[in-house]
């Protein structure tokens, strides 16, 4: 069993954690397909199986792919989300830096080689090292956008000195550098009377600043407001006061920021204002700032070494060559010819 498949888990009846396969192999053979549970009691589809170590596969797919595959039907919404998030955020192995690639190419070239040849080999090497994937290269050559999203993103920066500005990516010239629009704190504090009761979060999420006024976005537009800086919500940390200030400014309507600190003609700290807000049970929309409760919530990690799992199944029925390999490691398998029929251990 390859090392990356092995994890240590607590097994009933064993004092010490045991090495088990995180993919639950070997699996029980079964004559009919059905629904079962994995070692974590999650529902899964179990196909017909006559081999305890074989991946589930689809005959048509494996003929077309001609390589190893694994097929698992999606049985829940959470499973689909987890699968998409896992592979969408999985980074490729980091390729060598361009100077290193070019240096290696030049060292292998003949002395008569030209700079044009070196550049061509560098471009091919970049593709070979997967600096640019084949899919990304095809999209760029065909002029197809690399990303399509049903959600738009806006970035709001709340400065410690009271400044507010909106940052966005200038999509017209293909640049990835943030382009600061003329949206500042004054644009919010001088909003019209119809937006008086709306918080900073509501305005930037549901309205767009056009020249000199806020205009309602289309109802079909789903906007995620990213707020920076992302301060620590730790009540004992140095950034907690600034964190409370950001939360209060984001979700409470105001004309002057300091007016939010005045309660019953007394000036309170931002931490006190945020504590009073939570104690009053104010229902604020979800934002992208860090949350102390979520960061300290006890979670069961998928690969937790202390995880309790059911006792492994009975030993799998191993083939003769597997038994021989365990008894005589690194030894050659015995060869039997036609003349040996009737005298083999199998006979």
Coordinates of C-alpha atoms in Angstrom, one line a residue:
X1 CA 0.0 0.0 0.0
X2 CA 1.6 3.4 -1.0
X3 CA 2.7 5.5 1.9
X4 CA 0.5 8.5 1.0
X5 CA -2.6 6.3 1.5
X6 CA -1.7 5.3 5.0
X7 CA -2.9 7.3 8.1
X8 CA -2.8 6.5 11.8
X9 CA -6.2 6.1 13.4
X10 CA -7.6 4.7 16.6
X11 CA -9.2 1.3 16.0
X12 CA -11.5 -0.4 18.6
X13 CA -9.7 -3.2 20.4
X14 CA -6.3 -1.7 19.8
X15 CA -4.4 0.4 22.3
X16 CA -2.1 2.1 19.8
X17 CA -3.2 3.9 16.6
X18 CA -3.1 1.6 13.6
X19 CA -2.0 2.3 10.1
X20 CA -5.0 2.1 7.8
X21 CA -5.8 3.1 4.3
X22 CA -7.6 6.5 4.2
X23 CA -9.5 5.3 1.1
X24 CA -10.9 2.3 3.1
X25 CA -9.1 -0.4 1.1
X26 CA -9.4 -3.3 1.1
X27 CA -13.2 -3.3 0.5
X28 CA -15.6 -6.1 0.8
X29 CA -16.6 -7.9 -2.4
X30 CA -20.3 -7.7 -3.2
X31 CA -22.5 -9.3 -5.9
X32 CA -24.9 -6.4 -6.2
X33 CA -24.5 -2.6 -6.2
X34 CA -25.9 -0.7 -3.3
X35 CA -25.5 2.1 -0.7
X36 CA -23.1 1.7 2.2
X37 CA -21.0 3.8 4.6
X38 CA -17.3 4.6 4.7
X39 CA -15.2 4.5 7.8
X40 CA -16.5 7.9 8.8
X41 CA -20.1 6.8 8.5
X42 CA -20.7 8.9 5.4
X43 CA -23.0 7.5 2.8
X44 CA -21.4 6.3 -0.4
X45 CA -22.3 4.2 -3.5
X46 CA -20.8 0.7 -3.6
X47 CA -20.7 -0.9 -7.0
X48 CA -20.4 -4.6 -7.8
X49 CA -17.0 -5.8 -6.7
X50 CA -15.1 -9.1 -7.1
X51 CA -11.7 -7.6 -6.1
X52 CA -11.1 -5.9 -2.7
X53 CA -8.3 -3.7 -4.0
X54 CA -9.7 -2.5 -7.4
X55 CA -11.0 1.1 -7.8
X56 CA -14.5 1.6 -8.9
X57 CA -14.7 2.3 -12.6
X58 CA -17.0 2.8 -15.5
X59 CA -16.2 0.5 -18.5
X60 CA -17.0 3.1 -21.1
X61 CA -15.0 5.8 -19.4
X62 CA -11.9 3.6 -18.8
X63 CA -11.9 2.5 -22.4
X64 CA -11.9 6.2 -23.5
X65 CA -9.4 7.4 -20.9
X66 CA -7.1 4.3 -21.1
X67 CA -5.7 5.1 -17.7
X68 CA -6.4 4.6 -14.0
X69 CA -9.7 6.2 -12.9
X70 CA -12.0 6.3 -9.9
X71 CA -15.7 7.0 -10.1
X72 CA -17.9 8.2 -7.2
X73 CA -21.5 9.5 -7.6
X74 CA -22.2 12.7 -5.8
X75 CA -24.8 11.9 -3.2
X76 CA -25.2 15.2 -1.3
X77 CA -24.9 18.9 -1.9
X78 CA -22.1 19.2 0.8
X79 CA -20.1 16.5 -1.0
X80 CA -20.3 18.4 -4.3
X81 CA -19.3 21.7 -2.6
X82 CA -16.3 20.1 -0.9
X83 CA -15.2 18.4 -4.1
X84 CA -15.4 21.6 -6.2
X85 CA -13.7 23.7 -3.5
X86 CA -10.9 21.1 -3.1
X87 CA -9.9 20.9 -6.7
X88 CA -10.6 24.5 -7.6
X89 CA -8.2 25.7 -4.9
X90 CA -5.6 23.0 -5.5
X91 CA -2.4 24.7 -6.7
X92 CA -0.1 23.2 -9.3
X93 CA 3.4 22.3 -8.3
X94 CA 5.5 25.4 -8.4
X95 CA 7.7 25.5 -11.6
X96 CA 11.3 26.8 -11.6
X97 CA 11.8 30.5 -12.0
X98 CA 12.3 31.8 -15.5
X99 CA 16.1 32.6 -14.9
X100 CA 16.6 28.9 -13.9
X101 CA 14.7 27.6 -16.9
X102 CA 16.6 29.8 -19.3
X103 CA 19.9 29.0 -17.6
X104 CA 19.3 25.2 -18.0
X105 CA 18.3 25.7 -21.7
X106 CA 21.3 27.8 -22.5
X107 CA 23.7 25.3 -20.9
X108 CA 22.3 22.5 -23.0
X109 CA 22.4 24.4 -26.3
X110 CA 25.3 24.3 -28.8
X111 CA 27.5 27.3 -29.1
X112 CA 26.1 28.2 -32.5
X113 CA 22.5 28.4 -31.1
X114 CA 20.6 31.6 -31.6
X115 CA 18.7 33.7 -29.1
X116 CA 15.5 32.9 -31.1
X117 CA 16.1 29.2 -30.5
X118 CA 16.6 29.8 -26.8
X119 CA 13.3 31.7 -26.5
X120 CA 11.4 29.0 -28.4
X121 CA 12.8 26.4 -26.1
X122 CA 12.0 28.5 -23.1
X123 CA 8.3 28.8 -24.2
X124 CA 8.1 25.1 -24.7
X125 CA 9.8 24.4 -21.4
X126 CA 7.3 26.7 -19.6
X127 CA 4.4 24.6 -21.0
X128 CA 6.2 21.4 -20.2
X129 CA 6.8 22.5 -16.6
X130 CA 3.1 23.3 -16.4
X131 CA 3.7 27.0 -15.7
X132 CA 0.8 27.4 -18.1
X133 CA -1.6 24.5 -18.3
X134 CA -2.9 23.2 -21.6
X135 CA -6.4 24.4 -20.9
X136 CA -5.1 27.9 -20.0
X137 CA -3.0 28.1 -23.2
X138 CA -6.0 27.0 -25.3
X139 CA -8.2 29.6 -23.7
X140 CA -5.6 32.4 -24.3
X141 CA -5.1 31.4 -28.0
X142 CA -8.9 31.3 -28.6
X143 CA -9.5 34.6 -26.7
X144 CA -11.8 32.9 -24.2
X145 CA -12.0 34.4 -20.7
X146 CA -10.2 32.3 -18.2
X147 CA -12.9 32.9 -15.5
X148 CA -16.6 33.2 -15.7
X149 CA -18.5 34.0 -12.6
X150 CA -22.2 34.6 -11.7
X151 CA -20.9 36.7 -8.7
X152 CA -19.1 40.0 -8.9
X153 CA -16.6 41.2 -6.3
X154 CA -16.0 44.6 -4.8
X155 CA -13.2 45.6 -2.4
X156 CA -13.6 48.2 0.3
X157 CA -10.7 49.5 2.3
X158 CA -11.5 51.0 5.7
X159 CA -8.4 52.9 6.8
X160 CA -7.4 53.3 10.5
X161 CA -7.4 57.1 10.0
X162 CA -11.0 57.1 9.0
X163 CA -10.5 57.0 5.2
X164 CA -12.7 54.8 3.0
X165 CA -12.1 53.9 -0.6
X166 CA -13.3 51.3 -3.0
X167 CA -10.8 49.3 -5.1
X168 CA -11.6 47.4 -8.2
X169 CA -9.8 45.7 -11.0
X170 CA -9.7 47.6 -14.3
X171 CA -11.1 45.0 -16.7
X172 CA -11.1 47.2 -19.8
X173 CA -7.3 47.1 -20.4
X174 CA -6.7 43.6 -19.1
X175 CA -4.7 44.9 -16.2
X176 CA -4.7 43.2 -12.8
X177 CA -3.6 46.2 -10.9
X178 CA -6.2 47.7 -8.6
X179 CA -7.8 50.8 -10.1
X180 CA -9.0 53.2 -7.4
X181 CA -12.4 54.7 -8.3
X182 CA -13.6 58.0 -7.1
X183 CA -15.5 56.4 -4.3
X184 CA -14.5 57.7 -0.9
X185 CA -16.0 58.1 2.5
X186 CA -17.7 61.3 1.4
X187 CA -19.6 59.4 -1.2
X188 CA -21.3 57.4 1.5
X189 CA -21.7 60.1 4.2
X190 CA -23.2 62.5 1.6
X191 CA -25.7 59.9 0.3
X192 CA -29.2 60.9 -0.5
X193 CA -32.1 60.9 2.0
X194 CA -33.5 57.7 0.4
X195 CA -30.4 55.8 1.6
X196 CA -30.3 57.2 5.1
X197 CA -31.1 54.0 6.9
X198 CA -28.6 51.9 4.8
X199 CA -25.3 50.8 6.3
X200 CA -21.9 51.0 4.5
X201 CA -22.2 47.3 3.7
X202 CA -25.7 47.6 2.2
X203 CA -24.8 50.6 0.0
X204 CA -21.5 49.2 -1.4
X205 CA -23.1 45.7 -1.9
X206 CA -26.4 46.8 -3.6
X207 CA -25.5 50.2 -5.2
X208 CA -23.0 51.5 -7.7
X209 CA -21.4 54.9 -7.6
X210 CA -22.0 56.5 -11.1
X211 CA -20.4 60.0 -11.5
X212 CA -22.2 61.8 -8.6
X213 CA -24.8 59.5 -7.3
X214 CA -25.6 56.0 -6.1
X215 CA -27.6 53.8 -8.5
X216 CA -29.3 50.6 -7.6
X217 CA -27.7 47.5 -9.1
X218 CA -29.7 44.9 -11.0
X219 CA -31.5 42.4 -8.9
X220 CA -29.8 39.6 -10.8
X221 CA -26.4 40.9 -9.7
X222 CA -24.9 39.0 -6.7
X223 CA -22.0 41.0 -5.2
X224 CA -19.5 39.9 -2.6
X225 CA -18.0 42.8 -0.7
X226 CA -14.5 42.1 0.4
X227 CA -13.4 44.3 3.3
X228 CA -9.8 45.1 4.1
X229 CA -7.7 45.2 6.2
X230 CA -8.5 41.7 7.6
X231 CA -7.8 42.3 11.3
X232 CA -7.6 39.7 14.0
X233 CA -10.9 39.2 16.0
X234 CA -9.0 37.9 19.0
X235 CA -10.4 39.9 22.0
X236 CA -7.0 39.7 23.7
X237 CA -5.1 40.9 20.6
X238 CA -3.7 44.3 19.7
X239 CA -5.9 44.6 16.7
X240 CA -9.2 44.0 18.5
X241 CA -10.1 47.7 18.9
X242 CA -9.6 48.3 15.2
X243 CA -11.5 45.1 14.4
X244 CA -14.5 46.3 16.4
X245 CA -14.4 49.7 14.7
X246 CA -14.5 48.1 11.3
X247 CA -17.5 45.9 12.2
X248 CA -19.4 48.9 13.7
X249 CA -18.7 51.1 10.7
X250 CA -19.6 48.4 8.2
X251 CA -23.0 47.5 9.6
X252 CA -24.3 50.7 11.3
X253 CA -25.6 53.7 9.3
X254 CA -23.7 57.0 10.0
X255 CA -23.0 60.4 8.7
X256 CA -20.0 61.0 10.9
X257 CA -18.1 57.9 12.1
X258 CA -17.4 59.3 15.5
X259 CA -21.1 59.8 16.1
X260 CA -21.5 56.1 16.5
X261 CA -19.4 56.2 19.7
X262 CA -21.7 58.7 21.5
X263 CA -24.3 56.8 23.6
X264 CA -26.4 58.7 26.1
X265 CA -24.0 61.7 25.7
X266 CA -21.1 59.5 26.7
X267 CA -18.2 58.6 24.4
X268 CA -17.6 54.8 24.4
X269 CA -14.8 52.8 22.9
X270 CA -15.3 50.8 19.7
X271 CA -15.1 47.6 21.6
X272 CA -17.9 48.7 23.9
X273 CA -20.1 49.7 21.0
X274 CA -19.5 46.3 19.3
X275 CA -20.2 44.5 22.6
X276 CA -23.5 46.4 23.1
X277 CA -24.4 45.6 19.5
X278 CA -24.0 41.9 20.0
X279 CA -25.7 42.0 23.4
X280 CA -28.7 43.6 21.8
X281 CA -28.9 40.8 19.3
X282 CA -28.6 43.0 16.2
X283 CA -28.9 40.9 13.0
X284 CA -26.3 42.0 10.5
X285 CA -25.7 40.5 7.1
X286 CA -22.8 38.1 6.7
X287 CA -19.5 39.8 5.7
X288 CA -16.1 38.6 4.7
X289 CA -14.3 39.7 7.9
X290 CA -12.8 37.1 10.2
X291 CA -15.1 35.6 12.9
X292 CA -13.7 34.7 16.3
X293 CA -16.4 32.1 17.0
X294 CA -15.7 30.3 13.7
X295 CA -11.9 30.3 14.2
X296 CA -12.2 28.7 17.6
X297 CA -15.0 26.3 17.0
X298 CA -14.0 22.6 17.6
X299 CA -13.8 20.8 14.3
X300 CA -13.2 17.2 13.4
X301 CA -10.4 17.2 10.9
X302 CA -10.7 14.8 8.0
X303 CA -7.3 13.3 8.7
X304 CA -7.3 13.6 12.4
X305 CA -4.9 11.0 13.9
X306 CA -7.2 10.6 16.9
X307 CA -10.2 9.8 14.9
X308 CA -12.3 6.8 16.0
X309 CA -13.2 4.4 13.1
X310 CA -14.9 1.1 13.1
X311 CA -12.8 -2.0 13.4
X312 CA -11.4 -3.0 10.0
X313 CA -13.1 -5.7 8.0
X314 CA -12.0 -9.3 8.2
X315 CA -8.7 -10.0 6.3
X316 CA -9.3 -9.8 2.6
X317 CA -9.0 -13.0 0.4
X318 CA -5.5 -12.5 -1.0
X319 CA -4.3 -14.0 -4.2
X320 CA -1.5 -16.6 -4.2
X321 CA 1.1 -14.2 -5.5
X322 CA 0.3 -11.8 -2.7
X323 CA 0.7 -14.5 0.0
X324 CA 4.0 -15.6 -1.6
X325 CA 5.2 -12.0 -1.7
X326 CA 4.5 -11.5 2.0
X327 CA 6.3 -14.8 2.9
X328 CA 9.3 -14.3 0.6
X329 CA 9.8 -10.6 0.1
X330 CA 12.0 -9.6 -2.9
X331 CA 12.0 -13.2 -4.2
X332 CA 11.0 -14.1 -7.7
X333 CA 7.6 -15.7 -8.3
X334 CA 7.9 -19.5 -9.1
X335 CA 7.2 -20.3 -12.7
X336 CA 5.2 -23.4 -13.7
X337 CA 5.0 -24.9 -17.2
X338 CA 2.6 -27.3 -18.8
X339 CA 4.6 -30.3 -17.5
X340 CA 4.0 -29.1 -13.9
X341 CA 0.2 -29.4 -14.1
X342 CA -1.0 -31.5 -11.1
X343 CA 2.1 -30.8 -9.1
X344 CA 1.5 -27.1 -8.4
X345 CA 0.4 -25.9 -4.9
X346 CA -2.8 -24.7 -6.5
X347 CA -3.5 -28.3 -7.8

